[in-house]
C-alpha positions as a printed NumPy array, in Angstrom:
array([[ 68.735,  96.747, 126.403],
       [ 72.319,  96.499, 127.611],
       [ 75.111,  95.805, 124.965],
       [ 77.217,  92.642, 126.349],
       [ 80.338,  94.662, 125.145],
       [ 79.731,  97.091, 128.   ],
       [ 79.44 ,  94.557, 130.038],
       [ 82.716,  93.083, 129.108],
       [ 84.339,  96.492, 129.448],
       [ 83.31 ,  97.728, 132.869],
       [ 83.429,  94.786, 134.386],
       [ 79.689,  94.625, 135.66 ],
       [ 76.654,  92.389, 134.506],
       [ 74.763,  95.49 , 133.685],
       [ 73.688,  96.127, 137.178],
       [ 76.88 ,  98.135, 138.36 ],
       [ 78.607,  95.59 , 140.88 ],
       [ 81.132,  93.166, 139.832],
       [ 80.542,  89.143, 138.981],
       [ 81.259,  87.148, 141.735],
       [ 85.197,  85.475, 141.758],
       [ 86.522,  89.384, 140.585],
       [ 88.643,  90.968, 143.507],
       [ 89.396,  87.965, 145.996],
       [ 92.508,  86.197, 146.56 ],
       [ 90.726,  83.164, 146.488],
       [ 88.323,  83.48 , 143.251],
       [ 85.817,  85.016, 145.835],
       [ 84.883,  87.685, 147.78 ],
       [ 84.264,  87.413, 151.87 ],
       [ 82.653,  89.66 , 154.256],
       [ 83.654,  87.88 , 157.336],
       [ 86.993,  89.112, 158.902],
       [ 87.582,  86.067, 160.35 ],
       [ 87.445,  83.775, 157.475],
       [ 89.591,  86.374, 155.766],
       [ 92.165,  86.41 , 158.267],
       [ 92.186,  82.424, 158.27 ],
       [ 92.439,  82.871, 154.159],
       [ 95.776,  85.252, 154.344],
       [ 97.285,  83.188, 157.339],
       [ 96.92 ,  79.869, 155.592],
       [ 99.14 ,  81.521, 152.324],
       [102.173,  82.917, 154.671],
       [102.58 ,  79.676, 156.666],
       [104.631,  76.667, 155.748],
       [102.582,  73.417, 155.41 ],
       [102.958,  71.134, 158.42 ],
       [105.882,  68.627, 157.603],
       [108.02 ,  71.577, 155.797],
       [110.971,  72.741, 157.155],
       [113.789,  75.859, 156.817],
       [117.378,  74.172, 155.733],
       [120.079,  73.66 , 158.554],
       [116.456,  73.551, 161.36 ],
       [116.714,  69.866, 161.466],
       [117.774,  68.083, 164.695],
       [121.814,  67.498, 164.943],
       [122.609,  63.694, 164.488],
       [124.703,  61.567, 166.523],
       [127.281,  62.237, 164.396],
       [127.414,  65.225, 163.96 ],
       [127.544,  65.591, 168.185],
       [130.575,  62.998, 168.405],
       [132.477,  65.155, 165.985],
       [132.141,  68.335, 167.409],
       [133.137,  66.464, 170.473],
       [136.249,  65.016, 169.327],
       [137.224,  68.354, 168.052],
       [137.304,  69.606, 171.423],
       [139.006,  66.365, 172.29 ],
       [141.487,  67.499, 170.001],
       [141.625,  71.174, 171.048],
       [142.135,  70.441, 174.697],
       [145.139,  68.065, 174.174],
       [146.994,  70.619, 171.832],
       [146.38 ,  72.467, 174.71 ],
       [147.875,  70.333, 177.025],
       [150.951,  69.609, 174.754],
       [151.5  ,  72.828, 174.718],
       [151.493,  73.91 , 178.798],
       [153.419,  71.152, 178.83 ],
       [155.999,  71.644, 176.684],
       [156.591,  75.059, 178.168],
       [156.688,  73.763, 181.966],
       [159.173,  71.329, 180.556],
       [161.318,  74.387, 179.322],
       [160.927,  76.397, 182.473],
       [162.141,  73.194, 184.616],
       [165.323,  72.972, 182.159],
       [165.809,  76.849, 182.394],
       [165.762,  76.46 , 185.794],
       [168.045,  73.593, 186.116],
       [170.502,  75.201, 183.996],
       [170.203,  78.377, 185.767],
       [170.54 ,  76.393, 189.443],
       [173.805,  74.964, 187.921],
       [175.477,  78.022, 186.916],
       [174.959,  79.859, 190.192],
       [176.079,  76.81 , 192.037],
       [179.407,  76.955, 189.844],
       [179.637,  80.546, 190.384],
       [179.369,  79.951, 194.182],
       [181.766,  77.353, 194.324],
       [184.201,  79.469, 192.034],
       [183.687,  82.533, 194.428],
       [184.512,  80.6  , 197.402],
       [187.7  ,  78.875, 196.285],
       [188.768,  82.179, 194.943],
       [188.116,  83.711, 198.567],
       [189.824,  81.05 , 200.142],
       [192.675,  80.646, 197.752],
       [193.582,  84.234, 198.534],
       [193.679,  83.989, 202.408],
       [195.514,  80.803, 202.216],
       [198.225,  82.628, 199.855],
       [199.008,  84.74 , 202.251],
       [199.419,  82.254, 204.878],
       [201.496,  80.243, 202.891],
       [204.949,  81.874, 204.08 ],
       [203.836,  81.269, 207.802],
       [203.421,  77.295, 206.871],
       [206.8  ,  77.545, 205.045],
       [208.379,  79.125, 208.271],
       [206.727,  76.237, 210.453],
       [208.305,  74.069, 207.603],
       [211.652,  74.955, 208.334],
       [210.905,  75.215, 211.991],
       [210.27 ,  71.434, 212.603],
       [213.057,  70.033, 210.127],
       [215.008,  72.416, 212.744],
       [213.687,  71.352, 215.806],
       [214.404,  67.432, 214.358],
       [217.966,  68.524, 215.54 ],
       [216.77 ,  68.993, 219.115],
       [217.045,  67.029, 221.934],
       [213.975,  64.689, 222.992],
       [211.867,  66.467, 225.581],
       [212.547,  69.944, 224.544],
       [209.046,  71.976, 224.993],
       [209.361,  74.416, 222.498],
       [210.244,  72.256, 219.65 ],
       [207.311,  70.108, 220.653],
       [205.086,  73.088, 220.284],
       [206.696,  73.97 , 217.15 ],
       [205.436,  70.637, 215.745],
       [202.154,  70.15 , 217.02 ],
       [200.93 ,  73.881, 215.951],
       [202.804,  72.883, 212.384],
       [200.279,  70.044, 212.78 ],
       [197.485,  71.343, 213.477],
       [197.897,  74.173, 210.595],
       [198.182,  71.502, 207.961],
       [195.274,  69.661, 209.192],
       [193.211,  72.569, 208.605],
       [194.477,  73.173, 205.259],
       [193.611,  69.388, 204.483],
       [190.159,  70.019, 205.457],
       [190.234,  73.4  , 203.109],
       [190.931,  70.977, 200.393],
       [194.981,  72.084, 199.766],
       [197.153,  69.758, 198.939],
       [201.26 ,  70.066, 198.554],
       [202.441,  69.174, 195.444],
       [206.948,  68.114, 195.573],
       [207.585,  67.362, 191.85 ],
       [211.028,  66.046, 192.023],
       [211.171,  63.87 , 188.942],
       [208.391,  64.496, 186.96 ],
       [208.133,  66.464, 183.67 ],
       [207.857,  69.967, 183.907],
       [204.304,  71.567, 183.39 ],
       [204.075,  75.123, 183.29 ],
       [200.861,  75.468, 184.037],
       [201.968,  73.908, 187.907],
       [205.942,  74.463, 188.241],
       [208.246,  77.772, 188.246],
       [211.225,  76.682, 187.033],
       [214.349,  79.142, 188.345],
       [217.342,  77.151, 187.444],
       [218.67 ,  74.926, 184.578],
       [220.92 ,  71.895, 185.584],
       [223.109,  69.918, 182.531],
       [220.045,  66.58 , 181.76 ],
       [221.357,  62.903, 181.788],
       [220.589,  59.705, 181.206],
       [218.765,  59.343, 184.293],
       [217.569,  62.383, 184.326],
       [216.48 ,  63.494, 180.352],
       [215.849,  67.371, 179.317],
       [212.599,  68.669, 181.029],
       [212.874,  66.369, 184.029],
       [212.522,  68.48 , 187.901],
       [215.712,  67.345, 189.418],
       [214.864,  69.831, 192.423],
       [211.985,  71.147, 194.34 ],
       [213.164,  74.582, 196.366],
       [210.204,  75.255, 197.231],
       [206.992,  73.636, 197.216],
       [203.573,  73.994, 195.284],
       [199.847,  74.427, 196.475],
       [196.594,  73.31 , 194.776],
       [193.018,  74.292, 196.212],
       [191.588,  71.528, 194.129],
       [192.346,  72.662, 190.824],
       [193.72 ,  76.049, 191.263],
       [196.924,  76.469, 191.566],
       [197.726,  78.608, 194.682],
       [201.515,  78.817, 194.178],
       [203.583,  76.856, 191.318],
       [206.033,  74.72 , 192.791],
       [209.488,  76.637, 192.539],
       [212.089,  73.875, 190.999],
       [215.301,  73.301, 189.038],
       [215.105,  71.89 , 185.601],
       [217.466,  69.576, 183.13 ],
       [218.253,  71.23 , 179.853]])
């Protein structure tokens, strides 16, 4: 007769295999491989309606906003190109200025020189036709003298020179050489030109030669 503690020791009813509902997942044992696959598949798998966190389908809203944050992106974007063409086109502007000032500098520099050195030849024809005013009507060579005196000044006017005769006004050394003092007078107070010996040149605003003058002190 077989003691029932054995029985509860080993595990077995006495007849050496184990109860049913020992060993199995389930409670129970299974032969079929099939069955016991369906059994191990069922326990790994969510149940239908379950779902991982962040799997869900994006809202609406949630599509507008990442939109408008490219909205956003893209217009920084744009602000920024065009801030910086802005600052090219005002480089360049600035840039356009200062060679144009440099060019027109350059050239007035040029042509202040060669018209320096012609400046004694106009003097000559000066002096020339206030002679050949002293000459009588029909004379050929003082004609000539005063139609090439002419036609040199003319040129100079188109050059942009002008003559500048400052009898009577104040003296400015920045535009008259003074090179004699003469006693001042009512009529004529200290720092007035009473006389302009020779005559001044300005090429716009350069001065090509000060006007030489006398002074009242």
């Amino acid at each position: 007769m077989t003691d029932t503690n054995d029985i509860i020791r080993d595990g077995t009813d006495g007849s050496g295999e184990e109860p049913a509902g020992r060993g199995s997942p389930l409670g129970r044992t299974t032969s079929d491989p099939a069955e016991a696959e369906t059994v191990s598949g069922s326990q790994g798998s969510p149940s239908p309606g379950s779902s991982e966190p962040g799997d869900g389908p994006i809202s609406d809203a949630e599509v507008i906003e990442e939109e408008l944050d490219e909205l956003a992106q893209t217009a920084l974007e744009r602000d920024e190109y065009k801030d910086l063409a802005l600052r090219a086109k005002a480089d360049f502007e600035n840039y356009r200025k200062r060679a144009d000032k440099r060019v027109a500098e350059t050239r007035g520099v040029a042509i202040a020189g060669v018209i320096r050195e012609l400046l004694p030849v106009v003097d000559n024809l000066d002096r020339a036709v206030e002679a050949a005013g002293t000459a009588a009507d029909g004379d050929a060579f003082a004609e000539g003298v005063r139609l090439v005196h002419a036609d040199l000044h003319s040129v100079l006017d188109r050059l942009g020179l002008t003559q500048q005769d400052p009898t009577g006004e104040q003296f400015d050394p920045n535009f008259h050489q003074a090179i004699s003092q003469a006693p001042a007078s009512e009529a004529q107070p200290a720092g007035t030109i009473i006389e302009t010996v020779q005559k001044g040149f300005l090429l716009g605003e350069v001065v090509v030669r000060p006007a030489s003058v006398v002074v009242s002190a």
